[in-house]
Amino acid sequence: MHHFHQLKATKVSRETNDCVHIAFEIPENLKHEFSFKQGQYLNVRFVFGEDDLRRSYSIINAPSEENPELEILVKHLDQGKVSTYLNRELKVGDSVEVMAPSGHFYTHYHISNQKTYIGLAAGSGISPVLSNIKEALYQEPQSSAYLFFSNKSFTDIIFKKEIDDLVEKFEGRLKVIFLLSREKHFEDELFEGRISAEKLDLLFQRFTDIPVQDSTYFICGPSEMIKGISDYLKKEKKVPSLQIMYEYYAAPDEEGNAEMSDEFKAIPNLESMVTLIIDDDEYSFHLNSKKKSILDQALAEKLPVPFACKGGVCCTCKAQVMEGEVFMEKNFALTDDEVERGFVLTCQCHPTTNVVMLNYDV
Ligand code: FES
């Protein structure tokens, strides 16, 4: 269930100066395991010397598209070993360790719906937003979509050609508004700068046909953008929370070190017996509640636990509490409903009872 598979890269092409577009071939025997929903992501794994590095990259495709391959976009980060390898070294024909798709940045579509979807994306945050917008347009012939997409400059616009093609294909149903944050390219300053609550307010005033309160939103970009826009939509525009979906690709900086939070200081200092169920096997170890996270201790014990970001963002380390209680430091991935049902991010969890059992197989 949490295994990595060797997938062959069938396309490695430069999308912009700092982004590479990669497609993986899915062998016939893995087609079922790699079926996916719009907005989901792939975890990839690289072992460089002692480092076992995992990263999550959103799938660009929509399930309704006729494409037998799975595609991702990887932005190069200066200090990023994995993104540097994928941008500079990977070649067509190379194999990469990839885990089956996961994530829940999506909504359910139905052929009879007549809705408006609004994508708000910055830079490489476009991948899961585009996947959702495409699926909505394919599955709901009476629905329409707007995409507000900001990039640094005109030449940095990711998937420009694909987006232009989609506008043509779904004539009248997809409107795209590009914004440029570091270049004066448009005559109207409204389209300069980043997407922010203030900017969105002005854009909504300009595009008065958008049913702001009744639309469904997909937001992906820097954390401050996500927080600012989602707060604005909820508080100022009274958009119900269920209509606002967002995907972080990094933990918000301002959250700081949650281990220093008053909540963390208040948890009891105790020794716990932690049992993990992973792929039908049970593993147990002792852990002090104030020390490592459950995931970190499991990794120290060399257990086959799934993980990627270790920052409470990607959801790969999700498990359900079967016995006992835990304290979760951060959560940017689980829905309120999942938390109520006892799901936790084990990279963020510390035991708060003497016995804890978590199940990764649910
Ligand atoms: S490893 Fe990403 S949320 Fe825990």
Short mmCIF file of C-alpha atoms and ligand atoms in Angstrom, two decimals:
data_model
loop_
_atom_site.label_atom_id
_atom_site.label_comp_id
_atom_site.label_asym_id
_atom_site.label_seq_id
_atom_site.Cartn_x
_atom_site.Cartn_y
_atom_site.Cartn_z
CA MET A 1 0.00 0.00 0.00
CA HIS A 2 2.79 2.44 0.84
CA HIS A 3 5.30 0.99 -1.56
CA PHE A 4 7.38 2.84 -4.07
CA HIS A 5 7.47 1.58 -7.64
CA GLN A 6 10.06 2.19 -10.31
CA LEU A 7 8.44 4.29 -13.03
CA LYS A 8 10.13 5.23 -16.25
CA ALA A 9 10.25 8.89 -17.29
CA THR A 10 8.81 9.20 -20.80
CA LYS A 11 9.06 12.95 -21.05
CA VAL A 12 11.49 15.41 -19.48
CA SER A 13 11.02 18.85 -20.95
CA ARG A 14 11.79 22.36 -19.81
CA GLU A 15 8.58 24.23 -19.04
CA THR A 16 10.18 27.51 -17.95
CA ASN A 17 13.69 28.54 -16.88
CA ASP A 18 13.27 26.98 -13.45
CA CYS A 19 10.63 24.28 -13.98
CA VAL A 20 10.77 20.89 -15.62
CA HIS A 21 7.76 18.93 -16.89
CA ILE A 22 8.06 15.16 -16.35
CA ALA A 23 5.78 12.34 -17.49
CA PHE A 24 5.90 8.79 -16.11
CA GLU A 25 4.78 5.66 -17.90
CA ILE A 26 2.42 3.52 -15.82
CA PRO A 27 2.89 -0.20 -16.55
CA GLU A 28 -0.27 -2.23 -17.15
CA ASN A 29 0.02 -4.08 -13.80
CA LEU A 30 0.12 -0.77 -11.87
CA LYS A 31 -2.71 1.00 -13.70
CA HIS A 32 -5.22 0.31 -10.94
CA GLU A 33 -2.89 1.35 -8.12
CA PHE A 34 -1.97 4.55 -9.96
CA SER A 35 -5.53 5.59 -10.82
CA PHE A 36 -5.99 9.06 -9.36
CA LYS A 37 -8.32 11.90 -8.57
CA GLN A 38 -7.90 15.47 -9.75
CA GLY A 39 -5.60 17.51 -7.50
CA GLN A 40 -3.74 14.52 -6.03
CA TYR A 41 0.04 14.25 -5.86
CA LEU A 42 2.84 11.72 -6.28
CA ASN A 43 5.55 11.09 -3.70
CA VAL A 44 8.97 10.43 -5.17
CA ARG A 45 11.95 8.99 -3.35
CA PHE A 46 15.67 9.42 -3.89
CA VAL A 47 18.48 7.98 -1.81
CA PHE A 48 21.56 10.17 -2.00
CA GLY A 49 24.27 8.58 0.17
CA GLU A 50 22.86 8.47 3.69
CA ASP A 51 19.89 10.67 2.82
CA ASP A 52 16.51 9.09 2.10
CA LEU A 53 14.73 12.04 0.51
CA ARG A 54 11.02 12.15 -0.28
CA ARG A 55 9.16 14.91 -2.11
CA SER A 56 5.55 15.41 -3.20
CA TYR A 57 4.62 16.79 -6.61
CA SER A 58 1.07 17.44 -7.76
CA ILE A 59 -0.29 15.62 -10.78
CA ILE A 60 -1.04 17.96 -13.67
CA ASN A 61 -3.44 15.65 -15.50
CA ALA A 62 -7.17 15.41 -14.96
CA PRO A 63 -8.60 11.87 -14.72
CA SER A 64 -11.00 12.53 -17.63
CA GLU A 65 -8.19 13.44 -19.99
CA GLU A 66 -7.12 10.71 -22.32
CA ASN A 67 -3.54 10.40 -21.25
CA PRO A 68 -2.01 7.11 -20.20
CA GLU A 69 0.91 8.82 -18.47
CA LEU A 70 1.11 10.75 -15.22
CA GLU A 71 2.71 14.16 -15.39
CA ILE A 72 4.22 16.42 -12.76
CA LEU A 73 5.94 19.79 -12.71
CA VAL A 74 9.08 20.26 -10.62
CA LYS A 75 10.30 23.72 -9.74
CA HIS A 76 14.03 24.02 -9.14
CA LEU A 77 14.91 25.18 -5.62
CA ASP A 78 18.46 26.41 -5.00
CA GLN A 79 19.11 24.16 -2.01
CA GLY A 80 16.84 21.35 -3.17
CA LYS A 81 18.74 18.13 -3.91
CA VAL A 82 15.73 16.36 -5.42
CA SER A 83 14.47 19.32 -7.46
CA THR A 84 18.03 19.96 -8.72
CA TYR A 85 18.41 16.33 -9.78
CA LEU A 86 15.03 16.28 -11.52
CA ASN A 87 15.69 19.61 -13.27
CA ARG A 88 19.31 19.00 -14.28
CA GLU A 89 20.03 15.28 -14.41
CA LEU A 90 16.91 13.27 -15.16
CA LYS A 91 16.65 11.97 -18.71
CA VAL A 92 13.93 10.23 -20.69
CA GLY A 93 14.19 6.51 -19.94
CA ASP A 94 15.49 6.97 -16.37
CA SER A 95 13.54 5.33 -13.57
CA VAL A 96 12.28 7.11 -10.48
CA GLU A 97 10.80 5.61 -7.30
CA VAL A 98 7.19 6.79 -7.15
CA MET A 99 4.37 6.01 -4.71
CA ALA A 100 0.71 5.70 -5.77
CA PRO A 101 -1.23 9.00 -5.87
CA SER A 102 -2.61 10.46 -2.66
CA GLY A 103 -4.11 13.68 -1.33
CA HIS A 104 -7.58 15.15 -1.16
CA PHE A 105 -7.39 18.56 -2.80
CA TYR A 106 -10.52 17.99 -4.85
CA THR A 107 -14.26 18.15 -4.89
CA HIS A 108 -16.75 15.77 -6.48
CA TYR A 109 -18.16 16.64 -9.87
CA HIS A 110 -21.47 15.66 -11.39
CA ILE A 111 -22.75 15.96 -14.92
CA SER A 112 -25.89 17.84 -13.84
CA ASN A 113 -24.04 20.53 -11.83
CA GLN A 114 -24.16 24.10 -13.01
CA LYS A 115 -21.45 25.72 -10.94
CA THR A 116 -18.62 28.22 -11.12
CA TYR A 117 -15.12 27.15 -10.10
CA ILE A 118 -12.39 29.67 -9.40
CA GLY A 119 -8.73 28.70 -9.46
CA LEU A 120 -6.24 30.95 -7.68
CA ALA A 121 -2.68 29.88 -8.32
CA ALA A 122 0.82 31.29 -8.06
CA GLY A 123 3.76 29.81 -9.98
CA SER A 124 4.13 26.05 -9.59
CA GLY A 125 0.95 26.03 -7.49
CA ILE A 126 -0.84 25.81 -10.83
CA SER A 127 -0.55 21.98 -11.12
CA PRO A 128 -3.31 20.81 -8.72
CA VAL A 129 -5.49 23.83 -9.52
CA LEU A 130 -5.31 23.16 -13.26
CA SER A 131 -6.04 19.47 -12.70
CA ASN A 132 -9.24 20.37 -10.83
CA ILE A 133 -10.36 23.05 -13.29
CA LYS A 134 -9.86 20.67 -16.22
CA GLU A 135 -11.81 17.89 -14.53
CA ALA A 136 -14.68 20.26 -13.72
CA LEU A 137 -14.88 21.38 -17.35
CA TYR A 138 -14.75 17.82 -18.67
CA GLN A 139 -17.28 16.38 -16.23
CA GLU A 140 -19.75 19.26 -15.92
CA PRO A 141 -20.81 20.63 -19.31
CA GLN A 142 -22.94 23.34 -17.69
CA SER A 143 -20.26 24.61 -15.31
CA SER A 144 -17.70 27.31 -15.97
CA ALA A 145 -14.38 28.33 -14.47
CA TYR A 146 -12.14 31.30 -13.89
CA LEU A 147 -8.41 30.97 -13.38
CA PHE A 148 -6.45 33.79 -11.75
CA PHE A 149 -2.81 32.86 -12.22
CA SER A 150 0.21 34.89 -11.16
CA ASN A 151 3.80 34.39 -12.28
CA LYS A 152 6.93 36.48 -12.01
CA SER A 153 7.10 37.49 -15.67
CA PHE A 154 5.54 36.66 -19.00
CA THR A 155 8.23 34.10 -19.84
CA ASP A 156 7.71 32.45 -16.47
CA ILE A 157 4.04 31.66 -17.10
CA ILE A 158 3.76 27.92 -16.58
CA PHE A 159 1.64 25.88 -19.02
CA LYS A 160 0.82 29.03 -21.04
CA LYS A 161 0.20 27.05 -24.20
CA GLU A 162 -1.88 24.36 -22.51
CA ILE A 163 -3.97 27.00 -20.75
CA ASP A 164 -4.52 28.94 -24.01
CA ASP A 165 -5.55 25.66 -25.69
CA LEU A 166 -8.02 24.93 -22.90
CA VAL A 167 -9.60 28.39 -23.26
CA GLU A 168 -10.13 27.61 -26.92
CA LYS A 169 -11.34 24.06 -26.33
CA PHE A 170 -13.87 25.03 -23.65
CA GLU A 171 -14.97 28.12 -25.52
CA GLY A 172 -16.82 30.55 -23.26
CA ARG A 173 -16.53 28.31 -20.19
CA LEU A 174 -12.99 29.11 -19.06
CA LYS A 175 -11.76 32.64 -18.47
CA VAL A 176 -8.10 33.09 -17.53
CA ILE A 177 -6.64 36.20 -15.94
CA PHE A 178 -2.84 36.28 -15.83
CA LEU A 179 -1.04 38.48 -13.31
CA LEU A 180 2.67 39.29 -13.38
CA SER A 181 4.41 40.09 -10.13
CA ARG A 182 7.78 41.38 -11.37
CA GLU A 183 7.18 42.69 -14.84
CA LYS A 184 5.16 45.45 -16.41
CA HIS A 185 3.63 43.65 -19.30
CA PHE A 186 -0.01 44.61 -19.28
CA GLU A 187 -1.39 48.09 -19.87
CA ASP A 188 -3.63 47.84 -16.84
CA GLU A 189 -1.91 47.84 -13.43
CA LEU A 190 -4.69 45.69 -12.07
CA PHE A 191 -2.87 42.74 -13.63
CA GLU A 192 0.46 43.54 -12.01
CA GLY A 193 1.52 42.20 -8.62
CA ARG A 194 0.72 39.08 -6.66
CA ILE A 195 -2.68 37.62 -5.91
CA SER A 196 -3.73 39.00 -2.53
CA ALA A 197 -7.01 39.74 -0.77
CA GLU A 198 -6.80 43.40 -1.87
CA LYS A 199 -6.02 42.45 -5.45
CA LEU A 200 -8.81 39.90 -5.52
CA ASP A 201 -11.27 42.49 -4.24
CA LEU A 202 -10.36 44.74 -7.19
CA LEU A 203 -10.54 41.85 -9.63
CA PHE A 204 -13.99 40.85 -8.39
CA GLN A 205 -15.14 44.45 -8.84
CA ARG A 206 -13.87 44.34 -12.41
CA PHE A 207 -15.28 40.90 -13.24
CA THR A 208 -18.74 41.54 -11.88
CA ASP A 209 -20.25 38.42 -13.44
CA ILE A 210 -18.41 36.14 -10.98
CA PRO A 211 -20.82 34.68 -8.40
CA VAL A 212 -18.29 35.19 -5.62
CA GLN A 213 -20.25 33.73 -2.72
CA ASP A 214 -21.58 30.73 -4.62
CA SER A 215 -18.36 29.68 -6.34
CA THR A 216 -16.03 26.87 -5.37
CA TYR A 217 -12.39 27.89 -4.93
CA PHE A 218 -9.11 26.03 -5.45
CA ILE A 219 -6.10 27.88 -4.04
CA CYS A 220 -2.43 26.88 -4.26
CA GLY A 221 0.63 29.04 -3.83
CA PRO A 222 2.76 30.52 -1.03
CA SER A 223 1.31 30.10 2.44
CA GLU A 224 0.70 33.81 3.01
CA MET A 225 -1.31 33.95 -0.19
CA ILE A 226 -3.43 30.97 0.85
CA LYS A 227 -4.08 32.35 4.33
CA GLY A 228 -4.80 35.88 3.12
CA ILE A 229 -7.18 34.83 0.38
CA SER A 230 -9.03 32.14 2.30
CA ASP A 231 -9.58 34.51 5.26
CA TYR A 232 -10.81 37.20 2.87
CA LEU A 233 -13.23 34.83 1.15
CA LYS A 234 -14.59 33.49 4.43
CA LYS A 235 -14.79 36.73 6.42
CA GLU A 236 -15.38 39.43 3.82
CA LYS A 237 -17.24 37.53 1.14
CA LYS A 238 -19.02 35.03 3.41
CA VAL A 239 -18.03 32.08 1.24
CA PRO A 240 -18.78 28.84 3.17
CA SER A 241 -15.60 27.00 4.22
CA LEU A 242 -16.65 23.86 2.35
CA GLN A 243 -16.38 25.80 -0.92
CA ILE A 244 -12.78 26.83 -0.28
CA MET A 245 -10.10 24.22 -0.94
CA TYR A 246 -6.42 24.93 -0.59
CA GLU A 247 -3.18 23.03 -0.89
CA TYR A 248 -0.02 24.13 0.87
CA TYR A 249 3.27 23.13 -0.67
CA ALA A 250 5.27 24.24 2.34
CA ALA A 251 4.43 24.79 5.99
CA PRO A 252 3.55 28.41 6.75
CA ASP A 253 6.68 30.16 8.10
CA GLU A 254 4.86 32.12 10.73
CA GLU A 255 3.82 28.94 12.50
CA GLY A 256 7.34 28.81 13.92
CA ASN A 257 8.47 25.93 16.08
CA ALA A 258 5.34 24.31 17.43
CA GLU A 259 7.39 22.30 19.94
CA MET A 260 7.75 25.53 21.88
CA SER A 261 4.02 26.19 21.92
CA ASP A 262 2.15 26.34 25.19
CA GLU A 263 0.04 23.40 24.06
CA PHE A 264 3.14 21.26 23.57
CA LYS A 265 4.60 22.33 26.92
CA ALA A 266 1.34 21.34 28.59
CA ILE A 267 1.34 17.69 27.44
CA PRO A 268 2.27 15.16 30.15
CA ASN A 269 5.87 13.95 30.28
CA LEU A 270 5.50 10.18 30.04
CA GLU A 271 6.92 7.01 28.55
CA SER A 272 4.61 5.42 26.04
CA MET A 273 4.46 2.06 24.28
CA VAL A 274 3.64 2.94 20.68
CA THR A 275 2.37 0.28 18.28
CA LEU A 276 2.09 0.93 14.55
CA ILE A 277 0.17 -1.15 12.04
CA ILE A 278 1.82 -0.87 8.61
CA ASP A 279 0.82 -3.09 5.69
CA ASP A 280 -0.80 -5.59 8.11
CA ASP A 281 2.33 -5.91 10.26
CA GLU A 282 2.59 -4.61 13.83
CA TYR A 283 5.67 -2.83 15.19
CA SER A 284 6.15 -1.52 18.75
CA PHE A 285 8.64 0.82 20.43
CA HIS A 286 8.99 2.99 23.53
CA LEU A 287 8.83 6.76 23.14
CA ASN A 288 8.97 9.68 25.55
CA SER A 289 6.16 12.14 24.88
CA LYS A 290 8.48 15.17 24.96
CA LYS A 291 11.09 13.77 22.60
CA LYS A 292 10.85 12.75 18.95
CA SER A 293 7.69 12.62 16.91
CA ILE A 294 6.18 9.18 16.38
CA LEU A 295 7.31 9.23 12.74
CA ASP A 296 10.88 10.23 13.62
CA GLN A 297 11.15 7.45 16.19
CA ALA A 298 9.69 4.94 13.72
CA LEU A 299 12.31 6.01 11.17
CA ALA A 300 15.05 5.71 13.81
CA GLU A 301 13.80 2.14 14.38
CA LYS A 302 14.02 1.62 10.58
CA LEU A 303 10.31 0.85 10.24
CA PRO A 304 8.68 1.10 6.78
CA VAL A 305 6.57 4.17 7.62
CA PRO A 306 5.34 6.36 4.76
CA PHE A 307 6.42 10.00 4.80
CA ALA A 308 7.45 12.87 2.57
CA CYS A 309 7.44 16.47 3.82
CA LYS A 310 7.75 15.87 7.59
CA GLY A 311 6.15 19.29 7.99
CA GLY A 312 2.44 18.52 8.38
CA VAL A 313 1.71 19.50 4.78
CA CYS A 314 1.58 16.48 2.48
CA CYS A 315 -0.53 13.98 4.44
CA THR A 316 1.62 11.00 3.40
CA CYS A 317 2.23 9.99 7.04
CA LYS A 318 -1.49 9.89 7.88
CA ALA A 319 -2.66 7.19 10.28
CA GLN A 320 -5.72 6.58 12.44
CA VAL A 321 -5.57 6.42 16.21
CA MET A 322 -6.90 3.02 17.30
CA GLU A 323 -5.97 3.24 20.97
CA GLY A 324 -4.74 5.96 23.33
CA GLU A 325 -4.23 9.64 22.54
CA VAL A 326 -1.64 11.79 20.79
CA PHE A 327 -0.83 15.50 20.53
CA MET A 328 -0.53 16.79 16.96
CA GLU A 329 1.73 19.82 16.61
CA LYS A 330 0.73 21.10 13.16
CA ASN A 331 -1.82 20.16 10.57
CA PHE A 332 -2.03 21.77 7.14
CA ALA A 333 -3.35 18.68 5.43
CA LEU A 334 -6.13 16.84 7.27
CA THR A 335 -9.72 18.03 7.00
CA ASP A 336 -11.76 18.74 10.15
CA ASP A 337 -13.78 15.65 9.36
CA GLU A 338 -10.67 13.45 9.24
CA VAL A 339 -9.42 14.86 12.54
CA GLU A 340 -12.80 14.11 14.12
CA ARG A 341 -12.53 10.53 12.86
CA GLY A 342 -9.19 10.14 14.63
CA PHE A 343 -6.77 10.64 11.76
CA VAL A 344 -3.43 12.23 12.59
CA LEU A 345 -0.20 13.21 10.85
CA THR A 346 2.37 11.02 12.52
CA CYS A 347 5.26 13.37 11.63
CA GLN A 348 3.56 15.84 13.98
CA CYS A 349 2.45 13.48 16.75
CA HIS A 350 3.63 12.81 20.29
CA PRO A 351 2.00 10.19 22.53
CA THR A 352 0.06 11.57 25.51
CA THR A 353 -1.06 8.23 27.00
CA ASN A 354 1.01 5.25 28.13
CA VAL A 355 -0.28 3.10 25.31
CA VAL A 356 -0.87 4.29 21.75
CA MET A 357 -1.80 2.30 18.67
CA LEU A 358 -1.91 3.84 15.19
CA ASN A 359 -3.03 2.23 11.96
CA TYR A 360 -1.46 3.35 8.68
CA ASP A 361 -3.52 0.91 6.60
CA VAL A 362 -6.87 2.70 6.77
S1 FES B 1 5.19 13.57 6.14
FE1 FES B 1 4.03 15.15 5.15
S2 FES B 1 2.45 15.53 6.61
FE2 FES B 1 3.73 14.11 7.63
#
